């Protein structure tokens, strides 16, 4: 605690909570002198040890779909209920795919939309996959997830002084990691005197 102006309400080693006043703007004169309290704008630096906790979880068996890099686009002219293919195949050429459609009205006029539109459909080929991870590899991935989640919450200017990792009990098919990070950071915030 470094007080520039004001009266410190905490000392080195005290435990503080969010919202607690650390340096007061009401300064009372010393006992022998007596006198009226005066109000100043409290200023100072308060650095503290702050602990953050992050968790990461990774399954030992990963399943999902991944893009192969192949894609086909079909362009259709839609008039009322009739479709006319202008470009591309009528049916998707892939066994496994993801589809994205974009509709472009051709005759927009004020709030009225005509019965004619251009429909662009993109088919992206995907392949299903299954990957089994070794427990050590899953632990590293879970640790990376936990650290990434923690980094997003750490304030700018904080300095990490200690980090501990703990593998938690998961179900039989997942690995869970808990990371606790101790930082030193500036915790003071100015609040107007009420």
PDB file of C-alpha atoms in Angstrom:
ATOM      1  CA  UNK A   1       0.000   0.000   0.000  1.00  0.00           C
ATOM      2  CA  UNK A   2       1.481   3.333  -1.100  1.00  0.00           C
ATOM      3  CA  UNK A   3      -0.693   6.282  -0.055  1.00  0.00           C
ATOM      4  CA  UNK A   4      -0.181   9.513  -1.995  1.00  0.00           C
ATOM      5  CA  UNK A   5      -3.136  11.353  -0.501  1.00  0.00           C
ATOM      6  CA  UNK A   6      -5.784  10.144   1.936  1.00  0.00           C
ATOM      7  CA  UNK A   7      -5.863   7.728   4.850  1.00  0.00           C
ATOM      8  CA  UNK A   8      -5.032   4.005   4.447  1.00  0.00           C
ATOM      9  CA  UNK A   9      -7.710   1.661   5.777  1.00  0.00           C
ATOM     10  CA  UNK A  10      -5.721  -1.539   5.140  1.00  0.00           C
ATOM     11  CA  UNK A  11      -2.197  -2.666   5.978  1.00  0.00           C
ATOM     12  CA  UNK A  12       0.224  -5.031   4.311  1.00  0.00           C
ATOM     13  CA  UNK A  13      -0.960  -8.611   4.828  1.00  0.00           C
ATOM     14  CA  UNK A  14      -4.684  -7.780   5.223  1.00  0.00           C
ATOM     15  CA  UNK A  15      -7.230  -9.802   3.276  1.00  0.00           C
ATOM     16  CA  UNK A  16      -9.552  -7.581   1.247  1.00  0.00           C
ATOM     17  CA  UNK A  17     -12.737  -8.158  -0.712  1.00  0.00           C
ATOM     18  CA  UNK A  18     -14.186  -6.596  -3.839  1.00  0.00           C
ATOM     19  CA  UNK A  19     -15.746  -3.198  -3.136  1.00  0.00           C
ATOM     20  CA  UNK A  20     -13.871  -2.636   0.136  1.00  0.00           C
ATOM     21  CA  UNK A  21     -12.494   0.909   0.661  1.00  0.00           C
ATOM     22  CA  UNK A  22      -8.691   0.708   0.789  1.00  0.00           C
ATOM     23  CA  UNK A  23      -7.703   4.397   0.951  1.00  0.00           C
ATOM     24  CA  UNK A  24     -10.238   6.849   2.368  1.00  0.00           C
ATOM     25  CA  UNK A  25     -10.625  10.433   1.222  1.00  0.00           C
ATOM     26  CA  UNK A  26     -11.638  11.563   4.716  1.00  0.00           C
ATOM     27  CA  UNK A  27      -8.507  12.522   6.626  1.00  0.00           C
ATOM     28  CA  UNK A  28      -8.841  13.113  10.360  1.00  0.00           C
ATOM     29  CA  UNK A  29      -6.090  15.066  12.083  1.00  0.00           C
ATOM     30  CA  UNK A  30      -3.988  13.422  14.795  1.00  0.00           C
ATOM     31  CA  UNK A  31      -5.374  13.111  18.328  1.00  0.00           C
ATOM     32  CA  UNK A  32      -3.202  15.713  20.056  1.00  0.00           C
ATOM     33  CA  UNK A  33      -3.936  18.426  17.490  1.00  0.00           C
ATOM     34  CA  UNK A  34      -7.701  17.887  17.364  1.00  0.00           C
ATOM     35  CA  UNK A  35      -9.457  19.773  14.587  1.00  0.00           C
ATOM     36  CA  UNK A  36     -11.940  19.107  11.841  1.00  0.00           C
ATOM     37  CA  UNK A  37     -11.654  16.223   9.375  1.00  0.00           C
ATOM     38  CA  UNK A  38     -10.904  17.270   5.808  1.00  0.00           C
ATOM     39  CA  UNK A  39     -11.943  15.686   2.536  1.00  0.00           C
ATOM     40  CA  UNK A  40      -9.338  14.979  -0.166  1.00  0.00           C
ATOM     41  CA  UNK A  41      -9.269  12.969  -3.353  1.00  0.00           C
ATOM     42  CA  UNK A  42      -7.787   9.668  -2.201  1.00  0.00           C
ATOM     43  CA  UNK A  43      -4.814   8.584  -4.325  1.00  0.00           C
ATOM     44  CA  UNK A  44      -2.364   5.763  -4.028  1.00  0.00           C
ATOM     45  CA  UNK A  45      -1.240   2.351  -5.237  1.00  0.00           C
ATOM     46  CA  UNK A  46      -2.488  -0.910  -3.792  1.00  0.00           C
ATOM     47  CA  UNK A  47      -0.963  -4.097  -5.112  1.00  0.00           C
ATOM     48  CA  UNK A  48      -2.292  -7.444  -3.988  1.00  0.00           C
ATOM     49  CA  UNK A  49      -1.968 -11.163  -4.528  1.00  0.00           C
ATOM     50  CA  UNK A  50      -5.049 -12.374  -6.403  1.00  0.00           C
ATOM     51  CA  UNK A  51      -5.933 -15.982  -7.196  1.00  0.00           C
ATOM     52  CA  UNK A  52      -7.754 -17.155 -10.311  1.00  0.00           C
ATOM     53  CA  UNK A  53      -9.034 -20.633 -11.083  1.00  0.00           C
ATOM     54  CA  UNK A  54      -9.568 -22.155 -14.512  1.00  0.00           C
ATOM     55  CA  UNK A  55     -10.816 -25.557 -15.615  1.00  0.00           C
ATOM     56  CA  UNK A  56     -10.370 -27.563 -18.793  1.00  0.00           C
ATOM     57  CA  UNK A  57     -12.014 -30.809 -19.851  1.00  0.00           C
ATOM     58  CA  UNK A  58     -11.108 -33.032 -22.826  1.00  0.00           C
ATOM     59  CA  UNK A  59     -12.703 -36.352 -23.844  1.00  0.00           C
ATOM     60  CA  UNK A  60     -10.368 -39.300 -24.431  1.00  0.00           C
ATOM     61  CA  UNK A  61     -12.280 -40.095 -27.642  1.00  0.00           C
ATOM     62  CA  UNK A  62     -12.966 -37.259 -30.066  1.00  0.00           C
ATOM     63  CA  UNK A  63     -15.644 -37.640 -32.712  1.00  0.00           C
ATOM     64  CA  UNK A  64     -16.969 -35.139 -35.193  1.00  0.00           C
ATOM     65  CA  UNK A  65     -16.715 -33.893 -38.738  1.00  0.00           C
ATOM     66  CA  UNK A  66     -13.921 -32.058 -40.505  1.00  0.00           C
ATOM     67  CA  UNK A  67     -13.818 -30.268 -43.849  1.00  0.00           C
ATOM     68  CA  UNK A  68     -12.003 -31.985 -46.694  1.00  0.00           C
ATOM     69  CA  UNK A  69     -11.551 -28.737 -48.604  1.00  0.00           C
ATOM     70  CA  UNK A  70     -13.885 -29.675 -51.452  1.00  0.00           C
ATOM     71  CA  UNK A  71     -16.960 -27.593 -52.132  1.00  0.00           C
ATOM     72  CA  UNK A  72     -19.485 -27.094 -54.937  1.00  0.00           C
ATOM     73  CA  UNK A  73     -21.851 -24.173 -55.505  1.00  0.00           C
ATOM     74  CA  UNK A  74     -25.250 -24.376 -57.162  1.00  0.00           C
ATOM     75  CA  UNK A  75     -27.052 -21.261 -58.396  1.00  0.00           C
ATOM     76  CA  UNK A  76     -30.822 -21.450 -58.983  1.00  0.00           C
ATOM     77  CA  UNK A  77     -33.397 -18.970 -60.211  1.00  0.00           C
ATOM     78  CA  UNK A  78     -36.587 -19.412 -58.189  1.00  0.00           C
ATOM     79  CA  UNK A  79     -39.820 -18.120 -59.739  1.00  0.00           C
ATOM     80  CA  UNK A  80     -42.867 -18.801 -57.548  1.00  0.00           C
ATOM     81  CA  UNK A  81     -42.593 -22.575 -56.895  1.00  0.00           C
ATOM     82  CA  UNK A  82     -40.360 -23.389 -59.849  1.00  0.00           C
ATOM     83  CA  UNK A  83     -36.537 -23.708 -59.697  1.00  0.00           C
ATOM     84  CA  UNK A  84     -34.243 -23.296 -62.709  1.00  0.00           C
ATOM     85  CA  UNK A  85     -30.617 -24.389 -62.230  1.00  0.00           C
ATOM     86  CA  UNK A  86     -28.259 -21.826 -63.747  1.00  0.00           C
ATOM     87  CA  UNK A  87     -24.964 -23.304 -62.540  1.00  0.00           C
ATOM     88  CA  UNK A  88     -23.811 -26.415 -60.670  1.00  0.00           C
ATOM     89  CA  UNK A  89     -25.333 -29.834 -59.995  1.00  0.00           C
ATOM     90  CA  UNK A  90     -28.984 -30.452 -59.082  1.00  0.00           C
ATOM     91  CA  UNK A  91     -28.097 -32.739 -56.152  1.00  0.00           C
ATOM     92  CA  UNK A  92     -25.157 -32.529 -53.742  1.00  0.00           C
ATOM     93  CA  UNK A  93     -22.233 -34.617 -55.062  1.00  0.00           C
ATOM     94  CA  UNK A  94     -20.965 -35.608 -51.599  1.00  0.00           C
ATOM     95  CA  UNK A  95     -22.113 -38.356 -49.244  1.00  0.00           C
ATOM     96  CA  UNK A  96     -21.393 -36.201 -46.154  1.00  0.00           C
ATOM     97  CA  UNK A  97     -21.726 -32.437 -46.474  1.00  0.00           C
ATOM     98  CA  UNK A  98     -22.770 -29.185 -44.848  1.00  0.00           C
ATOM     99  CA  UNK A  99     -25.037 -26.862 -46.752  1.00  0.00           C
ATOM    100  CA  UNK A 100     -25.301 -23.067 -46.750  1.00  0.00           C
ATOM    101  CA  UNK A 101     -27.988 -21.191 -48.668  1.00  0.00           C
ATOM    102  CA  UNK A 102     -28.110 -17.484 -49.481  1.00  0.00           C
ATOM    103  CA  UNK A 103     -31.200 -15.916 -51.037  1.00  0.00           C
ATOM    104  CA  UNK A 104     -30.970 -12.764 -53.158  1.00  0.00           C
ATOM    105  CA  UNK A 105     -34.282 -11.092 -54.084  1.00  0.00           C
ATOM    106  CA  UNK A 106     -34.088  -9.812 -57.665  1.00  0.00           C
ATOM    107  CA  UNK A 107     -36.876  -7.237 -57.706  1.00  0.00           C
ATOM    108  CA  UNK A 108     -36.965  -5.477 -54.347  1.00  0.00           C
ATOM    109  CA  UNK A 109     -39.169  -2.398 -54.352  1.00  0.00           C
ATOM    110  CA  UNK A 110     -39.879  -0.554 -51.111  1.00  0.00           C
ATOM    111  CA  UNK A 111     -41.498  -3.064 -48.736  1.00  0.00           C
ATOM    112  CA  UNK A 112     -42.653  -5.370 -51.515  1.00  0.00           C
ATOM    113  CA  UNK A 113     -40.657  -8.387 -52.615  1.00  0.00           C
ATOM    114  CA  UNK A 114     -41.353  -9.994 -55.965  1.00  0.00           C
ATOM    115  CA  UNK A 115     -41.780 -13.725 -56.508  1.00  0.00           C
ATOM    116  CA  UNK A 116     -38.339 -13.997 -58.178  1.00  0.00           C
ATOM    117  CA  UNK A 117     -35.112 -14.715 -56.279  1.00  0.00           C
ATOM    118  CA  UNK A 118     -31.621 -16.035 -56.909  1.00  0.00           C
ATOM    119  CA  UNK A 119     -30.714 -18.903 -54.570  1.00  0.00           C
ATOM    120  CA  UNK A 120     -27.024 -19.764 -54.059  1.00  0.00           C
ATOM    121  CA  UNK A 121     -26.347 -23.077 -52.287  1.00  0.00           C
ATOM    122  CA  UNK A 122     -22.827 -24.101 -51.263  1.00  0.00           C
ATOM    123  CA  UNK A 123     -22.123 -27.740 -50.374  1.00  0.00           C
ATOM    124  CA  UNK A 124     -18.932 -28.332 -48.365  1.00  0.00           C
ATOM    125  CA  UNK A 125     -17.741 -31.919 -48.094  1.00  0.00           C
ATOM    126  CA  UNK A 126     -17.062 -33.195 -44.579  1.00  0.00           C
ATOM    127  CA  UNK A 127     -15.762 -36.515 -43.364  1.00  0.00           C
ATOM    128  CA  UNK A 128     -16.607 -38.070 -40.024  1.00  0.00           C
ATOM    129  CA  UNK A 129     -13.659 -38.850 -37.760  1.00  0.00           C
ATOM    130  CA  UNK A 130     -12.901 -40.626 -34.512  1.00  0.00           C
ATOM    131  CA  UNK A 131      -9.657 -40.026 -32.662  1.00  0.00           C
ATOM    132  CA  UNK A 132      -8.519 -41.666 -29.433  1.00  0.00           C
ATOM    133  CA  UNK A 133      -6.200 -39.637 -27.231  1.00  0.00           C
ATOM    134  CA  UNK A 134      -3.619 -40.924 -24.804  1.00  0.00           C
ATOM    135  CA  UNK A 135      -4.281 -39.756 -21.215  1.00  0.00           C
ATOM    136  CA  UNK A 136      -1.087 -37.639 -21.227  1.00  0.00           C
ATOM    137  CA  UNK A 137      -2.091 -35.932 -24.487  1.00  0.00           C
ATOM    138  CA  UNK A 138      -5.626 -35.314 -23.182  1.00  0.00           C
ATOM    139  CA  UNK A 139      -4.145 -33.833 -19.986  1.00  0.00           C
ATOM    140  CA  UNK A 140      -1.992 -31.415 -22.018  1.00  0.00           C
ATOM    141  CA  UNK A 141      -5.000 -30.336 -24.116  1.00  0.00           C
ATOM    142  CA  UNK A 142      -7.153 -29.867 -20.985  1.00  0.00           C
ATOM    143  CA  UNK A 143      -4.349 -27.834 -19.383  1.00  0.00           C
ATOM    144  CA  UNK A 144      -4.111 -25.640 -22.498  1.00  0.00           C
ATOM    145  CA  UNK A 145      -7.906 -25.062 -22.396  1.00  0.00           C
ATOM    146  CA  UNK A 146      -7.788 -24.133 -18.713  1.00  0.00           C
ATOM    147  CA  UNK A 147      -4.890 -21.711 -19.266  1.00  0.00           C
ATOM    148  CA  UNK A 148      -6.607 -20.126 -22.268  1.00  0.00           C
ATOM    149  CA  UNK A 149      -9.769 -19.595 -20.217  1.00  0.00           C
ATOM    150  CA  UNK A 150      -7.673 -18.062 -17.411  1.00  0.00           C
ATOM    151  CA  UNK A 151      -5.739 -15.741 -19.749  1.00  0.00           C
ATOM    152  CA  UNK A 152      -9.002 -14.257 -20.999  1.00  0.00           C
ATOM    153  CA  UNK A 153      -9.905 -13.233 -17.421  1.00  0.00           C
ATOM    154  CA  UNK A 154      -6.549 -11.887 -16.233  1.00  0.00           C
ATOM    155  CA  UNK A 155      -6.485  -8.072 -16.176  1.00  0.00           C
ATOM    156  CA  UNK A 156      -3.856  -6.202 -18.167  1.00  0.00           C
ATOM    157  CA  UNK A 157      -0.737  -5.505 -16.168  1.00  0.00           C
ATOM    158  CA  UNK A 158      -1.118  -8.476 -13.820  1.00  0.00           C
ATOM    159  CA  UNK A 159       2.019 -10.527 -13.202  1.00  0.00           C
ATOM    160  CA  UNK A 160       1.760 -14.280 -12.648  1.00  0.00           C
ATOM    161  CA  UNK A 161       3.945 -15.353  -9.708  1.00  0.00           C
ATOM    162  CA  UNK A 162       2.772 -18.931  -9.173  1.00  0.00           C
ATOM    163  CA  UNK A 163       0.816 -21.566 -11.076  1.00  0.00           C
ATOM    164  CA  UNK A 164      -0.392 -24.954  -9.851  1.00  0.00           C
ATOM    165  CA  UNK A 165      -2.140 -27.672 -11.843  1.00  0.00           C
ATOM    166  CA  UNK A 166      -4.287 -30.474 -10.561  1.00  0.00           C
ATOM    167  CA  UNK A 167      -5.812 -33.364 -12.503  1.00  0.00           C
ATOM    168  CA  UNK A 168      -9.347 -33.897 -11.217  1.00  0.00           C
ATOM    169  CA  UNK A 169     -11.317 -37.094 -11.256  1.00  0.00           C
ATOM    170  CA  UNK A 170     -13.283 -37.307 -14.479  1.00  0.00           C
ATOM    171  CA  UNK A 171     -15.771 -39.840 -15.688  1.00  0.00           C
ATOM    172  CA  UNK A 172     -13.851 -42.730 -17.315  1.00  0.00           C
ATOM    173  CA  UNK A 173     -13.878 -41.073 -20.730  1.00  0.00           C
ATOM    174  CA  UNK A 174     -12.728 -37.517 -19.913  1.00  0.00           C
ATOM    175  CA  UNK A 175      -9.731 -35.816 -18.355  1.00  0.00           C
ATOM    176  CA  UNK A 176     -10.332 -32.725 -16.198  1.00  0.00           C
ATOM    177  CA  UNK A 177      -7.625 -30.286 -15.159  1.00  0.00           C
ATOM    178  CA  UNK A 178      -7.889 -27.417 -12.677  1.00  0.00           C
ATOM    179  CA  UNK A 179      -5.305 -24.617 -12.747  1.00  0.00           C
ATOM    180  CA  UNK A 180      -4.851 -22.050  -9.991  1.00  0.00           C
ATOM    181  CA  UNK A 181      -2.808 -18.958 -10.835  1.00  0.00           C
ATOM    182  CA  UNK A 182      -1.535 -16.452  -8.293  1.00  0.00           C
ATOM    183  CA  UNK A 183      -0.945 -12.948  -9.621  1.00  0.00           C
ATOM    184  CA  UNK A 184       0.224  -9.627  -8.289  1.00  0.00           C
ATOM    185  CA  UNK A 185      -1.865  -6.798  -9.652  1.00  0.00           C
ATOM    186  CA  UNK A 186      -3.049  -3.275  -8.986  1.00  0.00           C
ATOM    187  CA  UNK A 187      -6.466  -3.620  -7.317  1.00  0.00           C
ATOM    188  CA  UNK A 188      -7.295   0.005  -6.493  1.00  0.00           C
ATOM    189  CA  UNK A 189     -10.234   1.655  -8.234  1.00  0.00           C
ATOM    190  CA  UNK A 190     -11.399   5.230  -7.782  1.00  0.00           C
ATOM    191  CA  UNK A 191     -14.903   5.616  -6.389  1.00  0.00           C
ATOM    192  CA  UNK A 192     -16.469   9.014  -5.669  1.00  0.00           C
ATOM    193  CA  UNK A 193     -17.063   9.773  -2.001  1.00  0.00           C
ATOM    194  CA  UNK A 194     -20.729   9.500  -1.062  1.00  0.00           C
TER     195      UNK A 194
END
